[in-house]
């Protein structure tokens, strides 16, 4: 586990990164990449969207171009204060301070969920992906942007020491373990030579029918067959 896959250390890291985040972010994750990824969500004007790990609100700005119903969650108050400066603390955006692995929302609350630049700091990413599935309506989309695993052995060792980097095979494993069956990965890059992002878009599966409901449906179908005979 990398040194920043620890919530306390990640909060401390972002306390200082928040001061320059909006300046350096475009070199890694720019408007074009963000807007391309948002299009994959196919957000409708009335949709309710949760932005997990919303930080200074860079992704939030893009989401607000598609719907006014955006909720933001982040564990770093220093990052959130930068977002307050952009959107107001109690205006258009609903802000929540919290943990991706324990979301403070009821089941099926959101039509879609977005998370960019956050998964690399989660100690238990599968727990968070399960939470994303829980709070997003069946048929809705969950989009997660993380750092693509580098090709260089030296860079791989450095990446592993810092935080979570992962490739498509590992993304497959995480999303499948978290209960998703329909998803696809996209590799995005700001410019040749810059770090690559792996963006996964997953459709939330329908919840399995309760045993009693399933049994009743089976009994009903059997009765119908008998009546037809």
PDB file of C-alpha atoms in Angstrom:
ATOM      1  CA  UNK A   1       0.000   0.000   0.000  1.00  0.00           C
ATOM      2  CA  UNK A   2       1.361   3.431  -0.964  1.00  0.00           C
ATOM      3  CA  UNK A   3       2.093   6.106   1.615  1.00  0.00           C
ATOM      4  CA  UNK A   4      -0.876   8.216   0.483  1.00  0.00           C
ATOM      5  CA  UNK A   5      -3.364   5.315   0.679  1.00  0.00           C
ATOM      6  CA  UNK A   6      -4.001   6.470   4.213  1.00  0.00           C
ATOM      7  CA  UNK A   7      -6.795   8.892   4.965  1.00  0.00           C
ATOM      8  CA  UNK A   8      -4.943  11.020   7.496  1.00  0.00           C
ATOM      9  CA  UNK A   9      -1.864  11.360   5.278  1.00  0.00           C
ATOM     10  CA  UNK A  10      -4.050  12.099   2.247  1.00  0.00           C
ATOM     11  CA  UNK A  11      -5.818  14.899   4.139  1.00  0.00           C
ATOM     12  CA  UNK A  12      -2.471  16.394   5.139  1.00  0.00           C
ATOM     13  CA  UNK A  13      -1.219  16.095   1.554  1.00  0.00           C
ATOM     14  CA  UNK A  14      -4.244  17.936   0.196  1.00  0.00           C
ATOM     15  CA  UNK A  15      -3.970  20.633   2.866  1.00  0.00           C
ATOM     16  CA  UNK A  16      -0.900  21.858   0.980  1.00  0.00           C
ATOM     17  CA  UNK A  17      -1.800  20.680  -2.529  1.00  0.00           C
ATOM     18  CA  UNK A  18      -5.050  22.655  -2.388  1.00  0.00           C
ATOM     19  CA  UNK A  19      -3.019  25.872  -2.611  1.00  0.00           C
ATOM     20  CA  UNK A  20      -1.727  25.015  -6.111  1.00  0.00           C
ATOM     21  CA  UNK A  21      -4.110  22.279  -7.268  1.00  0.00           C
ATOM     22  CA  UNK A  22      -5.985  24.336  -9.857  1.00  0.00           C
ATOM     23  CA  UNK A  23      -2.684  25.545 -11.306  1.00  0.00           C
ATOM     24  CA  UNK A  24      -1.047  22.157 -11.842  1.00  0.00           C
ATOM     25  CA  UNK A  25      -4.147  20.061 -12.535  1.00  0.00           C
ATOM     26  CA  UNK A  26      -4.554  21.079 -16.236  1.00  0.00           C
ATOM     27  CA  UNK A  27      -1.213  19.457 -17.065  1.00  0.00           C
ATOM     28  CA  UNK A  28      -2.592  16.084 -15.963  1.00  0.00           C
ATOM     29  CA  UNK A  29      -6.381  16.320 -16.172  1.00  0.00           C
ATOM     30  CA  UNK A  30      -7.703  19.149 -18.357  1.00  0.00           C
ATOM     31  CA  UNK A  31     -11.055  20.512 -19.502  1.00  0.00           C
ATOM     32  CA  UNK A  32     -11.103  18.434 -22.674  1.00  0.00           C
ATOM     33  CA  UNK A  33     -10.497  15.172 -20.821  1.00  0.00           C
ATOM     34  CA  UNK A  34     -13.091  16.053 -18.192  1.00  0.00           C
ATOM     35  CA  UNK A  35     -15.746  17.023 -20.714  1.00  0.00           C
ATOM     36  CA  UNK A  36     -15.123  13.920 -22.811  1.00  0.00           C
ATOM     37  CA  UNK A  37     -15.597  11.744 -19.714  1.00  0.00           C
ATOM     38  CA  UNK A  38     -18.726  13.603 -18.582  1.00  0.00           C
ATOM     39  CA  UNK A  39     -20.306  12.948 -21.981  1.00  0.00           C
ATOM     40  CA  UNK A  40     -20.033   9.204 -21.275  1.00  0.00           C
ATOM     41  CA  UNK A  41     -22.405   9.646 -18.334  1.00  0.00           C
ATOM     42  CA  UNK A  42     -25.167  11.004 -20.611  1.00  0.00           C
ATOM     43  CA  UNK A  43     -26.498  13.286 -17.870  1.00  0.00           C
ATOM     44  CA  UNK A  44     -30.017  14.668 -18.309  1.00  0.00           C
ATOM     45  CA  UNK A  45     -31.084  18.080 -16.919  1.00  0.00           C
ATOM     46  CA  UNK A  46     -33.123  16.607 -14.043  1.00  0.00           C
ATOM     47  CA  UNK A  47     -30.536  14.009 -13.044  1.00  0.00           C
ATOM     48  CA  UNK A  48     -29.070  14.028  -9.565  1.00  0.00           C
ATOM     49  CA  UNK A  49     -25.284  13.486  -9.680  1.00  0.00           C
ATOM     50  CA  UNK A  50     -22.822  12.829  -6.847  1.00  0.00           C
ATOM     51  CA  UNK A  51     -19.211  13.977  -7.222  1.00  0.00           C
ATOM     52  CA  UNK A  52     -17.057  11.880  -4.862  1.00  0.00           C
ATOM     53  CA  UNK A  53     -13.670  13.345  -4.060  1.00  0.00           C
ATOM     54  CA  UNK A  54     -14.858  16.622  -5.537  1.00  0.00           C
ATOM     55  CA  UNK A  55     -11.848  18.594  -4.286  1.00  0.00           C
ATOM     56  CA  UNK A  56     -11.681  22.178  -5.526  1.00  0.00           C
ATOM     57  CA  UNK A  57     -14.645  21.637  -7.834  1.00  0.00           C
ATOM     58  CA  UNK A  58     -12.947  21.204 -11.204  1.00  0.00           C
ATOM     59  CA  UNK A  59     -15.165  18.291 -12.221  1.00  0.00           C
ATOM     60  CA  UNK A  60     -18.139  19.932 -10.526  1.00  0.00           C
ATOM     61  CA  UNK A  61     -17.873  22.873 -12.924  1.00  0.00           C
ATOM     62  CA  UNK A  62     -18.263  20.472 -15.832  1.00  0.00           C
ATOM     63  CA  UNK A  63     -21.130  18.554 -14.243  1.00  0.00           C
ATOM     64  CA  UNK A  64     -23.044  21.795 -13.648  1.00  0.00           C
ATOM     65  CA  UNK A  65     -23.118  22.357 -17.395  1.00  0.00           C
ATOM     66  CA  UNK A  66     -25.476  19.368 -17.621  1.00  0.00           C
ATOM     67  CA  UNK A  67     -27.562  19.485 -14.423  1.00  0.00           C
ATOM     68  CA  UNK A  68     -28.155  21.788 -11.471  1.00  0.00           C
ATOM     69  CA  UNK A  69     -28.536  18.816  -9.113  1.00  0.00           C
ATOM     70  CA  UNK A  70     -24.898  18.221  -8.146  1.00  0.00           C
ATOM     71  CA  UNK A  71     -23.816  16.947  -4.733  1.00  0.00           C
ATOM     72  CA  UNK A  72     -20.160  17.059  -3.688  1.00  0.00           C
ATOM     73  CA  UNK A  73     -18.355  14.927  -1.143  1.00  0.00           C
ATOM     74  CA  UNK A  74     -14.743  15.225  -0.029  1.00  0.00           C
ATOM     75  CA  UNK A  75     -12.733  14.432   3.097  1.00  0.00           C
ATOM     76  CA  UNK A  76     -10.427  17.466   2.776  1.00  0.00           C
ATOM     77  CA  UNK A  77     -11.857  20.676   4.179  1.00  0.00           C
ATOM     78  CA  UNK A  78      -8.984  22.597   2.586  1.00  0.00           C
ATOM     79  CA  UNK A  79      -9.963  21.387  -0.887  1.00  0.00           C
ATOM     80  CA  UNK A  80     -13.644  22.054  -0.176  1.00  0.00           C
ATOM     81  CA  UNK A  81     -12.910  25.627   0.895  1.00  0.00           C
ATOM     82  CA  UNK A  82     -11.542  26.271  -2.591  1.00  0.00           C
ATOM     83  CA  UNK A  83     -14.809  24.903  -3.995  1.00  0.00           C
ATOM     84  CA  UNK A  84     -16.817  27.143  -1.627  1.00  0.00           C
ATOM     85  CA  UNK A  85     -15.058  30.129  -3.204  1.00  0.00           C
ATOM     86  CA  UNK A  86     -16.304  29.026  -6.632  1.00  0.00           C
ATOM     87  CA  UNK A  87     -19.864  27.944  -5.880  1.00  0.00           C
ATOM     88  CA  UNK A  88     -20.752  29.360  -2.487  1.00  0.00           C
ATOM     89  CA  UNK A  89     -21.079  27.182   0.586  1.00  0.00           C
ATOM     90  CA  UNK A  90     -24.873  26.959   0.570  1.00  0.00           C
ATOM     91  CA  UNK A  91     -25.837  27.899  -2.972  1.00  0.00           C
ATOM     92  CA  UNK A  92     -26.182  25.690  -6.072  1.00  0.00           C
ATOM     93  CA  UNK A  93     -23.994  22.778  -4.987  1.00  0.00           C
ATOM     94  CA  UNK A  94     -24.787  20.608  -1.941  1.00  0.00           C
ATOM     95  CA  UNK A  95     -21.555  19.912  -0.064  1.00  0.00           C
ATOM     96  CA  UNK A  96     -20.889  16.979   2.240  1.00  0.00           C
ATOM     97  CA  UNK A  97     -17.699  16.156   4.072  1.00  0.00           C
ATOM     98  CA  UNK A  98     -17.269  12.417   4.182  1.00  0.00           C
ATOM     99  CA  UNK A  99     -15.614   9.178   3.219  1.00  0.00           C
ATOM    100  CA  UNK A 100     -15.917   7.416  -0.141  1.00  0.00           C
ATOM    101  CA  UNK A 101     -15.969   4.067   1.643  1.00  0.00           C
ATOM    102  CA  UNK A 102     -18.928   5.063   3.868  1.00  0.00           C
ATOM    103  CA  UNK A 103     -21.188   7.370   1.912  1.00  0.00           C
ATOM    104  CA  UNK A 104     -23.768   9.288   4.000  1.00  0.00           C
ATOM    105  CA  UNK A 105     -26.617   8.721   1.540  1.00  0.00           C
ATOM    106  CA  UNK A 106     -29.536   6.320   1.243  1.00  0.00           C
ATOM    107  CA  UNK A 107     -29.724   3.570  -1.353  1.00  0.00           C
ATOM    108  CA  UNK A 108     -30.593   4.623  -4.928  1.00  0.00           C
ATOM    109  CA  UNK A 109     -30.244   8.350  -4.174  1.00  0.00           C
ATOM    110  CA  UNK A 110     -28.424   9.399  -7.363  1.00  0.00           C
ATOM    111  CA  UNK A 111     -28.954   8.952 -11.087  1.00  0.00           C
ATOM    112  CA  UNK A 112     -25.211   8.958 -11.775  1.00  0.00           C
ATOM    113  CA  UNK A 113     -21.988   9.135  -9.810  1.00  0.00           C
ATOM    114  CA  UNK A 114     -18.665  10.705 -10.767  1.00  0.00           C
ATOM    115  CA  UNK A 115     -15.294  10.324  -9.067  1.00  0.00           C
ATOM    116  CA  UNK A 116     -12.033  11.630 -10.526  1.00  0.00           C
ATOM    117  CA  UNK A 117      -8.605  11.776  -8.925  1.00  0.00           C
ATOM    118  CA  UNK A 118      -9.761  10.106  -5.720  1.00  0.00           C
ATOM    119  CA  UNK A 119      -9.563   6.310  -6.010  1.00  0.00           C
ATOM    120  CA  UNK A 120      -5.775   6.362  -5.746  1.00  0.00           C
ATOM    121  CA  UNK A 121      -6.065   7.465  -2.090  1.00  0.00           C
ATOM    122  CA  UNK A 122      -8.657   4.919  -0.925  1.00  0.00           C
ATOM    123  CA  UNK A 123      -7.295   2.200   1.365  1.00  0.00           C
ATOM    124  CA  UNK A 124     -10.163  -0.105   0.322  1.00  0.00           C
ATOM    125  CA  UNK A 125     -11.267   0.807  -3.222  1.00  0.00           C
ATOM    126  CA  UNK A 126     -13.640  -2.141  -3.598  1.00  0.00           C
ATOM    127  CA  UNK A 127     -15.569  -0.977  -0.513  1.00  0.00           C
ATOM    128  CA  UNK A 128     -15.983   2.426  -2.150  1.00  0.00           C
ATOM    129  CA  UNK A 129     -17.085   0.926  -5.464  1.00  0.00           C
ATOM    130  CA  UNK A 130     -19.696  -1.117  -3.612  1.00  0.00           C
ATOM    131  CA  UNK A 131     -20.901   2.066  -1.918  1.00  0.00           C
ATOM    132  CA  UNK A 132     -21.122   3.763  -5.325  1.00  0.00           C
ATOM    133  CA  UNK A 133     -23.319   0.918  -6.565  1.00  0.00           C
ATOM    134  CA  UNK A 134     -25.490   1.177  -3.459  1.00  0.00           C
ATOM    135  CA  UNK A 135     -26.265   4.906  -3.698  1.00  0.00           C
ATOM    136  CA  UNK A 136     -26.723   4.988  -7.500  1.00  0.00           C
ATOM    137  CA  UNK A 137     -29.998   3.875  -9.055  1.00  0.00           C
ATOM    138  CA  UNK A 138     -30.042   0.656 -11.103  1.00  0.00           C
ATOM    139  CA  UNK A 139     -29.337   1.546 -14.713  1.00  0.00           C
ATOM    140  CA  UNK A 140     -27.417   4.652 -13.673  1.00  0.00           C
ATOM    141  CA  UNK A 141     -23.738   5.069 -14.418  1.00  0.00           C
ATOM    142  CA  UNK A 142     -20.731   5.188 -12.155  1.00  0.00           C
ATOM    143  CA  UNK A 143     -17.618   6.824 -13.610  1.00  0.00           C
ATOM    144  CA  UNK A 144     -14.241   6.557 -11.913  1.00  0.00           C
ATOM    145  CA  UNK A 145     -11.028   8.201 -13.088  1.00  0.00           C
ATOM    146  CA  UNK A 146      -7.740   6.945 -11.691  1.00  0.00           C
ATOM    147  CA  UNK A 147      -4.044   6.906 -12.633  1.00  0.00           C
ATOM    148  CA  UNK A 148      -3.099   4.346 -15.261  1.00  0.00           C
ATOM    149  CA  UNK A 149      -0.268   2.016 -14.268  1.00  0.00           C
ATOM    150  CA  UNK A 150       3.021   3.174 -15.869  1.00  0.00           C
ATOM    151  CA  UNK A 151       4.936   0.927 -18.282  1.00  0.00           C
ATOM    152  CA  UNK A 152       8.411   1.608 -16.892  1.00  0.00           C
ATOM    153  CA  UNK A 153       9.553  -0.777 -14.140  1.00  0.00           C
ATOM    154  CA  UNK A 154      11.222   2.110 -12.314  1.00  0.00           C
ATOM    155  CA  UNK A 155       8.075   4.225 -12.472  1.00  0.00           C
ATOM    156  CA  UNK A 156       5.977   1.246 -11.384  1.00  0.00           C
ATOM    157  CA  UNK A 157       8.033   0.877  -8.204  1.00  0.00           C
ATOM    158  CA  UNK A 158       7.744   4.597  -7.523  1.00  0.00           C
ATOM    159  CA  UNK A 159       4.008   4.569  -8.199  1.00  0.00           C
ATOM    160  CA  UNK A 160       3.425   1.573  -5.920  1.00  0.00           C
ATOM    161  CA  UNK A 161       5.282   3.341  -3.105  1.00  0.00           C
ATOM    162  CA  UNK A 162       3.088   6.431  -3.312  1.00  0.00           C
ATOM    163  CA  UNK A 163      -0.523   5.444  -4.030  1.00  0.00           C
ATOM    164  CA  UNK A 164      -2.774   3.192  -6.067  1.00  0.00           C
ATOM    165  CA  UNK A 165      -1.983   2.952  -9.769  1.00  0.00           C
ATOM    166  CA  UNK A 166      -3.765   0.253 -11.753  1.00  0.00           C
ATOM    167  CA  UNK A 167      -4.209  -1.154 -15.248  1.00  0.00           C
ATOM    168  CA  UNK A 168      -7.280  -2.461 -17.066  1.00  0.00           C
ATOM    169  CA  UNK A 169      -6.902  -5.976 -15.656  1.00  0.00           C
ATOM    170  CA  UNK A 170      -6.879  -4.663 -12.110  1.00  0.00           C
ATOM    171  CA  UNK A 171      -9.816  -2.376 -12.912  1.00  0.00           C
ATOM    172  CA  UNK A 172     -11.706  -5.439 -14.189  1.00  0.00           C
ATOM    173  CA  UNK A 173     -11.010  -7.247 -10.928  1.00  0.00           C
ATOM    174  CA  UNK A 174     -12.079  -4.336  -8.730  1.00  0.00           C
ATOM    175  CA  UNK A 175     -15.314  -3.593 -10.544  1.00  0.00           C
ATOM    176  CA  UNK A 176     -16.293  -7.254 -10.875  1.00  0.00           C
ATOM    177  CA  UNK A 177     -15.607  -7.877  -7.185  1.00  0.00           C
ATOM    178  CA  UNK A 178     -17.730  -4.823  -6.336  1.00  0.00           C
ATOM    179  CA  UNK A 179     -20.682  -6.340  -8.216  1.00  0.00           C
ATOM    180  CA  UNK A 180     -20.596  -4.597 -11.605  1.00  0.00           C
ATOM    181  CA  UNK A 181     -21.122  -6.665 -14.740  1.00  0.00           C
ATOM    182  CA  UNK A 182     -21.287  -4.011 -17.476  1.00  0.00           C
ATOM    183  CA  UNK A 183     -18.370  -1.587 -17.721  1.00  0.00           C
ATOM    184  CA  UNK A 184     -15.715  -0.278 -20.080  1.00  0.00           C
ATOM    185  CA  UNK A 185     -12.348   1.425 -19.708  1.00  0.00           C
ATOM    186  CA  UNK A 186     -10.949   4.427 -21.567  1.00  0.00           C
ATOM    187  CA  UNK A 187      -7.342   5.653 -21.471  1.00  0.00           C
ATOM    188  CA  UNK A 188      -7.099   9.458 -21.504  1.00  0.00           C
ATOM    189  CA  UNK A 189      -4.040  11.693 -21.689  1.00  0.00           C
ATOM    190  CA  UNK A 190      -3.602  15.479 -21.632  1.00  0.00           C
ATOM    191  CA  UNK A 191      -0.614  15.452 -24.024  1.00  0.00           C
ATOM    192  CA  UNK A 192       2.026  13.004 -25.287  1.00  0.00           C
ATOM    193  CA  UNK A 193       4.333  12.116 -22.430  1.00  0.00           C
ATOM    194  CA  UNK A 194       1.988  13.286 -19.689  1.00  0.00           C
ATOM    195  CA  UNK A 195       0.540  10.822 -17.135  1.00  0.00           C
ATOM    196  CA  UNK A 196      -2.336   8.710 -18.424  1.00  0.00           C
ATOM    197  CA  UNK A 197      -5.702   8.365 -16.745  1.00  0.00           C
ATOM    198  CA  UNK A 198      -7.810   5.227 -16.790  1.00  0.00           C
ATOM    199  CA  UNK A 199     -11.500   6.109 -16.857  1.00  0.00           C
ATOM    200  CA  UNK A 200     -14.037   3.376 -16.151  1.00  0.00           C
ATOM    201  CA  UNK A 201     -17.728   3.796 -16.920  1.00  0.00           C
ATOM    202  CA  UNK A 202     -19.935   1.172 -15.263  1.00  0.00           C
ATOM    203  CA  UNK A 203     -23.691   0.641 -15.383  1.00  0.00           C
ATOM    204  CA  UNK A 204     -25.270  -0.149 -12.024  1.00  0.00           C
ATOM    205  CA  UNK A 205     -26.967  -3.548 -12.199  1.00  0.00           C
ATOM    206  CA  UNK A 206     -30.510  -4.120 -11.025  1.00  0.00           C
ATOM    207  CA  UNK A 207     -30.738  -5.412  -7.487  1.00  0.00           C
ATOM    208  CA  UNK A 208     -31.495  -9.139  -7.292  1.00  0.00           C
ATOM    209  CA  UNK A 209     -35.091  -9.921  -6.402  1.00  0.00           C
ATOM    210  CA  UNK A 210     -35.737 -10.916  -2.811  1.00  0.00           C
ATOM    211  CA  UNK A 211     -36.357 -14.646  -2.346  1.00  0.00           C
ATOM    212  CA  UNK A 212     -39.992 -14.122  -1.485  1.00  0.00           C
ATOM    213  CA  UNK A 213     -40.581 -11.915  -4.528  1.00  0.00           C
ATOM    214  CA  UNK A 214     -38.784 -14.358  -6.813  1.00  0.00           C
ATOM    215  CA  UNK A 215     -40.747 -17.319  -5.423  1.00  0.00           C
ATOM    216  CA  UNK A 216     -44.033 -15.459  -5.853  1.00  0.00           C
ATOM    217  CA  UNK A 217     -43.165 -14.621  -9.462  1.00  0.00           C
ATOM    218  CA  UNK A 218     -42.322 -18.258 -10.145  1.00  0.00           C
ATOM    219  CA  UNK A 219     -45.573 -19.464  -8.547  1.00  0.00           C
ATOM    220  CA  UNK A 220     -47.528 -16.930 -10.602  1.00  0.00           C
ATOM    221  CA  UNK A 221     -45.880 -18.073 -13.821  1.00  0.00           C
ATOM    222  CA  UNK A 222     -46.547 -21.732 -12.987  1.00  0.00           C
ATOM    223  CA  UNK A 223     -50.185 -20.982 -12.250  1.00  0.00           C
ATOM    224  CA  UNK A 224     -50.476 -19.165 -15.547  1.00  0.00           C
ATOM    225  CA  UNK A 225     -49.020 -22.121 -17.414  1.00  0.00           C
ATOM    226  CA  UNK A 226     -51.508 -24.476 -15.752  1.00  0.00           C
ATOM    227  CA  UNK A 227     -54.453 -22.237 -16.627  1.00  0.00           C
ATOM    228  CA  UNK A 228     -53.326 -22.103 -20.245  1.00  0.00           C
ATOM    229  CA  UNK A 229     -53.116 -25.891 -20.362  1.00  0.00           C
TER     230      UNK A 229
END
